[in-house]
Coordinates of N, CA and C in Angstrom, one line a residue:
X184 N 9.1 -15.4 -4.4 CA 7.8 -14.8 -4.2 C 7.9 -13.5 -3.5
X185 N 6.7 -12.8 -4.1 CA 6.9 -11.3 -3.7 C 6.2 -11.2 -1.9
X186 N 6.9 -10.4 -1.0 CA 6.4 -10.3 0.1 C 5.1 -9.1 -0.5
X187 N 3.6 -9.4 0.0 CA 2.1 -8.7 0.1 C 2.6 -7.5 1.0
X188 N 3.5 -7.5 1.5 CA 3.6 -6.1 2.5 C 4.8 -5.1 1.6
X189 N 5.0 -5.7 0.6 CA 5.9 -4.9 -0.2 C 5.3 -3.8 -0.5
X190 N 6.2 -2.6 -0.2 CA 5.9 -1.3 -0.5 C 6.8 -0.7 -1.6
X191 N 6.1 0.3 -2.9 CA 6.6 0.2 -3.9 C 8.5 0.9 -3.8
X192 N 9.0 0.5 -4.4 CA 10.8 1.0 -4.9 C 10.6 2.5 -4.6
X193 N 11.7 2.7 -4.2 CA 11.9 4.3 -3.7 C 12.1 5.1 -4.8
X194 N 12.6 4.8 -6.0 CA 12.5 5.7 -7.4 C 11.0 5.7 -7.3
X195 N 10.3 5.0 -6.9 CA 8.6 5.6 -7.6 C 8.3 6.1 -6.6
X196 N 7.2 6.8 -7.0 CA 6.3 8.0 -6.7 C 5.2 7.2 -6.3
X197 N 4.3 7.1 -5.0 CA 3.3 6.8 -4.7 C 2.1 7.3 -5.4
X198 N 1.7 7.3 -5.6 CA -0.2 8.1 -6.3 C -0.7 8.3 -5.0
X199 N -1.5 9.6 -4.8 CA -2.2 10.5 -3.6 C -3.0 9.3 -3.1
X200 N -2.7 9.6 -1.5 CA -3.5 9.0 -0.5 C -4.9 9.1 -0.7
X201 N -5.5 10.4 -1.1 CA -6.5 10.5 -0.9 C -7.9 9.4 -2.1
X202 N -6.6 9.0 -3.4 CA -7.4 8.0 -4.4 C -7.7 6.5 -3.7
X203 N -7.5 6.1 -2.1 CA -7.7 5.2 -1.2 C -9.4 5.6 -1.3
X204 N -9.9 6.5 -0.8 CA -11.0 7.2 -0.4 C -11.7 7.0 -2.1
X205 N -11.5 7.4 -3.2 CA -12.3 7.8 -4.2 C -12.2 5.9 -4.2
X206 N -11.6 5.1 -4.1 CA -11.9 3.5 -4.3 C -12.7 3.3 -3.3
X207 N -12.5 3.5 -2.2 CA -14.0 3.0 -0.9 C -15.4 3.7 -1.3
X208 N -15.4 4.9 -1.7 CA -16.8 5.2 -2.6 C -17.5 4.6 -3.6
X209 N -16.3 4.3 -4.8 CA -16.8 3.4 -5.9 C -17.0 2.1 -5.5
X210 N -16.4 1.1 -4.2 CA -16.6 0.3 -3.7 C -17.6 0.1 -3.3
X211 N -18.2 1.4 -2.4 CA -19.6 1.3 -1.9 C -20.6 1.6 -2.6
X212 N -20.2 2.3 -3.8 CA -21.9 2.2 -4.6 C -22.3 0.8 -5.1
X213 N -20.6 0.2 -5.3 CA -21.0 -1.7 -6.2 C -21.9 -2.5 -5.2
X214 N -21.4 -2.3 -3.6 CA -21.7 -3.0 -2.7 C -23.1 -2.6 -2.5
X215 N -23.5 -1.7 -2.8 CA -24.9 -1.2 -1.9 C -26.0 -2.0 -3.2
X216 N -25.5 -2.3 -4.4 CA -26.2 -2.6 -5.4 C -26.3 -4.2 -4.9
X217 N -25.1 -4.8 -4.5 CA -25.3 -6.5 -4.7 C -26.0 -6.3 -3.3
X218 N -25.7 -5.9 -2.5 CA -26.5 -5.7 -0.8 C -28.0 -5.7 -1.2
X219 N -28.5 -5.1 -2.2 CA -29.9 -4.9 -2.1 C -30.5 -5.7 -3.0
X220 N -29.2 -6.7 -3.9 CA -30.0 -8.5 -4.8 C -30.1 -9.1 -3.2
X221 N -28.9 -8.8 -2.5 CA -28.9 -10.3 -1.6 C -30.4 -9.9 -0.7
X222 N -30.1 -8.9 0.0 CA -31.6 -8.7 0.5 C -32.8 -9.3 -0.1
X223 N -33.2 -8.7 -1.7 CA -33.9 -9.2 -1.6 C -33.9 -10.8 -2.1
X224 N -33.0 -11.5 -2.6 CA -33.1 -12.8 -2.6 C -33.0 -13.6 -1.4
X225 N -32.4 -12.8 -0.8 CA -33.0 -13.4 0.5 C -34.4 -14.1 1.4
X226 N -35.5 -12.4 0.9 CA -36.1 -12.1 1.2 C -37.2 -13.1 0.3
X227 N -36.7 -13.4 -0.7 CA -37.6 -14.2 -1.4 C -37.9 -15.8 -1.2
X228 N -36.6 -15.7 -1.1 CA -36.0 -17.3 -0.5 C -36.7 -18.1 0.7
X229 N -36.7 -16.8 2.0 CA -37.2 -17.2 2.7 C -38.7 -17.3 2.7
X230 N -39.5 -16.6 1.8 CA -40.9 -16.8 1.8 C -41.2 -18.1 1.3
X231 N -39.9 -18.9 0.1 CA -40.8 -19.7 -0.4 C -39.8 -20.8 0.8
X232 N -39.6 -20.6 1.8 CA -39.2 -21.6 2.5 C -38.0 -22.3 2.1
X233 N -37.2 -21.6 1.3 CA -36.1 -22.2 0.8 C -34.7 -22.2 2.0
X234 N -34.8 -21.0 2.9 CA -33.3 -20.9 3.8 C -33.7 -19.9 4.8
X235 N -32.9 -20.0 5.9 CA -33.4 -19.1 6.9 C -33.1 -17.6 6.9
X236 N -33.3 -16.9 7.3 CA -33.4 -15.6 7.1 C -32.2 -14.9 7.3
X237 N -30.7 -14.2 6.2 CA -29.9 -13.8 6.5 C -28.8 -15.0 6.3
X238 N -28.8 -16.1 5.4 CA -28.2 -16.8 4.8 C -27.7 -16.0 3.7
X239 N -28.0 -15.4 2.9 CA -27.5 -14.4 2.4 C -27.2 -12.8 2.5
X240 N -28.2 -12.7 3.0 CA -27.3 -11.3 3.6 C -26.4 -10.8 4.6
X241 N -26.2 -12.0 5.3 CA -24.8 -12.1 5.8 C -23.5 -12.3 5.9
X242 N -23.7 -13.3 4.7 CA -22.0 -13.2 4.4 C -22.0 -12.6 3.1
X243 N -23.1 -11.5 2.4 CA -23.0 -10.7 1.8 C -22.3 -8.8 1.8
X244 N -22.9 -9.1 3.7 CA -23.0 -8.0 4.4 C -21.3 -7.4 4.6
X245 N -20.7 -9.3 5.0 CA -19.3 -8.9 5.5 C -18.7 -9.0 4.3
X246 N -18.8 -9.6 3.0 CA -18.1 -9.2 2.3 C -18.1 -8.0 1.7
X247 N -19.4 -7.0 2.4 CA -18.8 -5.3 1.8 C -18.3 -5.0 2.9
X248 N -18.1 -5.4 4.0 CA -17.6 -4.4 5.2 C -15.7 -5.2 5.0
X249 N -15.6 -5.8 4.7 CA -14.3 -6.1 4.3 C -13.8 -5.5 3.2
X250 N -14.4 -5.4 2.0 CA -14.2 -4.8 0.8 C -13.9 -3.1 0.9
X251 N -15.3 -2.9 1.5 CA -15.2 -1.0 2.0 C -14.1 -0.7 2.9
X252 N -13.7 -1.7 4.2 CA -12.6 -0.8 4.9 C -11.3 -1.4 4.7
X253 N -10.7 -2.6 3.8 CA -9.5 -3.0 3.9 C -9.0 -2.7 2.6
X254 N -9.7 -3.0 1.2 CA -9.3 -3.6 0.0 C -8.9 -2.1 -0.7
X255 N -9.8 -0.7 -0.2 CA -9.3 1.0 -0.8 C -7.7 0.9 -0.4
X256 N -7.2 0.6 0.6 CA -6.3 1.0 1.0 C -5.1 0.0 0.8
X257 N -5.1 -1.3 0.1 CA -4.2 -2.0 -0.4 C -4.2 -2.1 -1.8
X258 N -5.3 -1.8 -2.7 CA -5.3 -1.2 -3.7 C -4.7 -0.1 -4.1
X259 N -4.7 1.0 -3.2 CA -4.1 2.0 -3.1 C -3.2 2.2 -3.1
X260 N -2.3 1.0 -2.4 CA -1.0 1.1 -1.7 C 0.1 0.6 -3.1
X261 N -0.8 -0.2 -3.9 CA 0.1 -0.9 -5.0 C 0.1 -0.4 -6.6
X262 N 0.0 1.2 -6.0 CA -0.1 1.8 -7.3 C 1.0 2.8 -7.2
X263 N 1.8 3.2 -8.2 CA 3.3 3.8 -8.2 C 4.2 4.2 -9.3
X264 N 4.3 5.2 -9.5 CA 4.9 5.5 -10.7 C 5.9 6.7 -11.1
X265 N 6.8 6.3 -11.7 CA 8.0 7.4 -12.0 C 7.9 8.2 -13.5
X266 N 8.8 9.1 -13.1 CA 9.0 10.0 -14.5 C 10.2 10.7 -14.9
X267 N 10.6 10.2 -15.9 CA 11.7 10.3 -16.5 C 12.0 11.2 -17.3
X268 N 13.2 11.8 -18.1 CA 12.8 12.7 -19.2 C 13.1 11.7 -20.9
X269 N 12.6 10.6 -20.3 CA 12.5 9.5 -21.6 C 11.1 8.9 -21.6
X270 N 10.9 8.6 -20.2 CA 9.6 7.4 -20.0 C 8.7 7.8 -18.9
X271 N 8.0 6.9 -18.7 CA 6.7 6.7 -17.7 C 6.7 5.3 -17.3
X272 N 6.9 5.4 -16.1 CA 7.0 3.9 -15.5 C 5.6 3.9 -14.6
X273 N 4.9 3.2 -14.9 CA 3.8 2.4 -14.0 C 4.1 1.5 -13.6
X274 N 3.8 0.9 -11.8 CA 3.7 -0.3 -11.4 C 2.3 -0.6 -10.6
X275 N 1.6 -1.3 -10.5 CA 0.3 -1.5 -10.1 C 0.0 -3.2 -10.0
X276 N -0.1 -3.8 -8.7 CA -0.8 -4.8 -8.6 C -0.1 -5.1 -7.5
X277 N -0.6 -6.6 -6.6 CA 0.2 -7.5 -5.9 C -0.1 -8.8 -6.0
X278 N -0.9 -9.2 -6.4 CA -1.0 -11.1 -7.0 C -0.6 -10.7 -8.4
X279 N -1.0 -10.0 -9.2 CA -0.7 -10.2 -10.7 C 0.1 -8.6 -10.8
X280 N 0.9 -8.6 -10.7 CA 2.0 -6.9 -10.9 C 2.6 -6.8 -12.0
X281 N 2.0 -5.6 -12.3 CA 2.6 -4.9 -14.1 C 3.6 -4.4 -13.3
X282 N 4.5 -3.9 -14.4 CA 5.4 -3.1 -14.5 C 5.8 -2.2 -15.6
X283 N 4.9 -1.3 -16.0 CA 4.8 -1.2 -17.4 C 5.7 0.4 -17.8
X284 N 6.1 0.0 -19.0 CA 7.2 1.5 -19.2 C 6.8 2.2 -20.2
X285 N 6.7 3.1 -20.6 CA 6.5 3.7 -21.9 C 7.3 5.0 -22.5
X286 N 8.3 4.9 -23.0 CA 8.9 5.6 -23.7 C 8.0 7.4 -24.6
X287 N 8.4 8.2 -24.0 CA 7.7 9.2 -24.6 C 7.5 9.2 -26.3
X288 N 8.4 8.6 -26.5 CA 8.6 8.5 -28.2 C 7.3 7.6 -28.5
X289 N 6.9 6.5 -27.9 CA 6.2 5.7 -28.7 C 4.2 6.1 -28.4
X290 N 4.2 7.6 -27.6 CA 3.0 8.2 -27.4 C 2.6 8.9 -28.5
X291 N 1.6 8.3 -29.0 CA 0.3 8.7 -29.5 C -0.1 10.0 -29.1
X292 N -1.7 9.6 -28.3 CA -1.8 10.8 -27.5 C -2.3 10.5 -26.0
X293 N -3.0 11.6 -25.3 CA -2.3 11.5 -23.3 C -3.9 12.4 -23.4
X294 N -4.4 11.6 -22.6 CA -5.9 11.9 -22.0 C -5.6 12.4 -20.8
X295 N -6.5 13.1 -20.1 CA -6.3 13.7 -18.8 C -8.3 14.0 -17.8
X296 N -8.5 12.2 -17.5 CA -9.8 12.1 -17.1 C -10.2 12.4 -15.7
X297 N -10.9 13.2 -15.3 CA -12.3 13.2 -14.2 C -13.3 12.5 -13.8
X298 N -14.1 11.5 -13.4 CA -14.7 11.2 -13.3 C -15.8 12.0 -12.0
X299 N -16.5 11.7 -11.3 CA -17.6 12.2 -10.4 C -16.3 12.1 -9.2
X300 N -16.4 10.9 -9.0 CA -16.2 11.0 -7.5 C -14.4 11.1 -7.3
X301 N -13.9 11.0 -8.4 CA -12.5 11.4 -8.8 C -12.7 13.4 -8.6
X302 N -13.5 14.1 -9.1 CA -13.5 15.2 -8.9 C -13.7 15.6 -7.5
X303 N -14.6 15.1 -6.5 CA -15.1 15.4 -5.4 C -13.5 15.3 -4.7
X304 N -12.4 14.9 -5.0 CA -11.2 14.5 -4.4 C -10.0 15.3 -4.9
X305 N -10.6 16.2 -5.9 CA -9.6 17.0 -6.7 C -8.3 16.2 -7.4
X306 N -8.7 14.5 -7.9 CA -8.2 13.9 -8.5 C -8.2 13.5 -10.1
X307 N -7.5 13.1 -10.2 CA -7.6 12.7 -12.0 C -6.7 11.7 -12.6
X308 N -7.1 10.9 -13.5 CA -6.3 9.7 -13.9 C -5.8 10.1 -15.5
X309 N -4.4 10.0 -15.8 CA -3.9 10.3 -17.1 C -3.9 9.1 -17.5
X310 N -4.4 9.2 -19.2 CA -4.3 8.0 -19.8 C -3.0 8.2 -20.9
X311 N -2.4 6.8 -21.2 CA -1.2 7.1 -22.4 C -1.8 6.0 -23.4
X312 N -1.9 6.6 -24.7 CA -1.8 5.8 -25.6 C -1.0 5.8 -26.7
X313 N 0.0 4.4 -26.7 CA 0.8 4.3 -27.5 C 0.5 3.6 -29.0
X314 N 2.0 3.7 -29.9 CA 1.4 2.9 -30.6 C 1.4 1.4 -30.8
X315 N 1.1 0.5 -31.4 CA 0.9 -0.6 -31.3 C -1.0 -1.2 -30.8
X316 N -0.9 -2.1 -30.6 CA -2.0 -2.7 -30.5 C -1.7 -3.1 -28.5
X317 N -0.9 -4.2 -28.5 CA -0.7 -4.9 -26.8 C -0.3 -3.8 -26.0
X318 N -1.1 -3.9 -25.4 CA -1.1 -3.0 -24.2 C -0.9 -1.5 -24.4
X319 N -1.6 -1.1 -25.8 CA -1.1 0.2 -25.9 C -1.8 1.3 -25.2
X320 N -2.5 1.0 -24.2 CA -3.3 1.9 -23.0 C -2.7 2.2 -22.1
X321 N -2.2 2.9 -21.3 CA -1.4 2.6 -20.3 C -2.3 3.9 -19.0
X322 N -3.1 3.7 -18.2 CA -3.6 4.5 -17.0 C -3.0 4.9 -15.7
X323 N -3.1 5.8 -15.0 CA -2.5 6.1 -14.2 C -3.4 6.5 -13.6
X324 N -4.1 6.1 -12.7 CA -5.4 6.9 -11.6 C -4.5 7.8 -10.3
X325 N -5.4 8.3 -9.6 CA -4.9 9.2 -8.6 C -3.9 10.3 -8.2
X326 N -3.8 11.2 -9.3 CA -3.0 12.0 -9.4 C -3.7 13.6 -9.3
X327 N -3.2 13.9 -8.5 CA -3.9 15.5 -8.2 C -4.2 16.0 -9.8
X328 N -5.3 17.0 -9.6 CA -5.4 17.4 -11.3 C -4.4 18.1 -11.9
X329 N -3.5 19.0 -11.0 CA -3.0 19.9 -11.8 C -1.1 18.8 -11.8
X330 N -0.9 17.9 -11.2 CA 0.5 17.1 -11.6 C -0.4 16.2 -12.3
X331 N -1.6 16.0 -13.1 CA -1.6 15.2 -14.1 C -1.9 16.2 -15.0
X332 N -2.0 17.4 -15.5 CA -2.0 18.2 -16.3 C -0.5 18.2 -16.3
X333 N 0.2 18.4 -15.7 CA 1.6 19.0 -15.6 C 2.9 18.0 -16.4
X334 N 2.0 16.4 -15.6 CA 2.5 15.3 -16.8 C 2.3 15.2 -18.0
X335 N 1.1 15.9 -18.3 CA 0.9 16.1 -19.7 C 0.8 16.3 -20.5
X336 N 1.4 18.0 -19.8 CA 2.1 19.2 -20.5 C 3.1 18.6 -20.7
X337 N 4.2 18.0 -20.0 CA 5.9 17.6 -19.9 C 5.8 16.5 -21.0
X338 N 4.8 16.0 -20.7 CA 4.9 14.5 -22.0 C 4.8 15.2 -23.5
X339 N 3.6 16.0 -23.8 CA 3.4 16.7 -24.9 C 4.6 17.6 -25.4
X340 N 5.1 18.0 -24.7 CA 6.3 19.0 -24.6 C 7.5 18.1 -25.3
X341 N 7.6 17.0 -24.6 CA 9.0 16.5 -25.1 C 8.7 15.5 -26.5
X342 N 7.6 14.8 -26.3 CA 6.9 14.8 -27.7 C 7.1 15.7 -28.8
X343 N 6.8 16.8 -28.6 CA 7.0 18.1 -30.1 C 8.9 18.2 -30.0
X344 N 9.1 18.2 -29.1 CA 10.8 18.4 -29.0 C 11.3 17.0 -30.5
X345 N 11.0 16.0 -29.8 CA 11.2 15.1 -30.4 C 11.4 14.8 -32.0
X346 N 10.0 15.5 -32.6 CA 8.8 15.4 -33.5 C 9.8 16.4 -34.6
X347 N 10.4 17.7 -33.7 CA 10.8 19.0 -34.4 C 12.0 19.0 -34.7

């Protein structure tokens, strides 16, 4: 069994600190949405005399104050990836951990996305798409914009090398 405090293999490359932060935002927009069913089912509940007041917004409450300050940053922590002049190695998870490889040869083509709150962070997530059907997605969140451009200049590059 894997030790939870395992920190990724020294060949990989961590993904930017700062994509800990762009997960506590997206965290907190999910949370502020279920915060405001529980409220008001709460709020409802209690009128029709169903439960006392804060039966649900309580351990609603603490499951976003747990979620917003612990879960960005262990998330964060279990994202890692190398680069080769053959492949792209992704590793991401800690109960269920990929390890996923992708050979430059078997790319399709290489997305290079923004999102809102990914931009406010000057971040960006490259996507690979290979061929095949199983698992031919392969993402990479939290990567400054210009080293995920730069991956995807070097992937495209050795692609045409390849190709020619």
């Amino acid at each position: 069994m894997t030790d939870p405090n395992e920190t990724p293999a020294p060949d990989l490359t961590p993904i930017e600190p700062a994509y800990a932060q762009v997960i506590r935002v997206q965290i907190t927009i999910s949370v502020l949405v279920l915060l405001g069913i529980a409220v008001a089912a709460d709020f409802a509940l209690v009128d029709q005399g169903f439960i006392s007041r804060g039966m649900i917004m309580i351990p609603v409450a603490l499951y976003a104050l747990f979620a917003i300050i612990v879960m960005p940053g262990r998330r964060w922590q279990r994202w890692a990836y190398a680069r080769t002049g053959e492949e792209l190695r992704v590793v991401r998870g800690w109960l269920f951990r990929s390890d996923t490889i992708v050979p430059w040869r078997r790319v399709q083509h290489i997305d290079v996305d923004q999102g809102p709150v990914e931009r406010m962070f000057g971040l960006a997530t490259i996507t690979v798409h290979t061929a095949g059907t199983h698992n031919s997605t392969v993402s990479l969140p939290g990567l400054k914009l210009d080293d995920a451009n730069d991956l995807r200049d070097a992937m495209r590059a050795r692609i045409l090398k390849d190709a020619g």
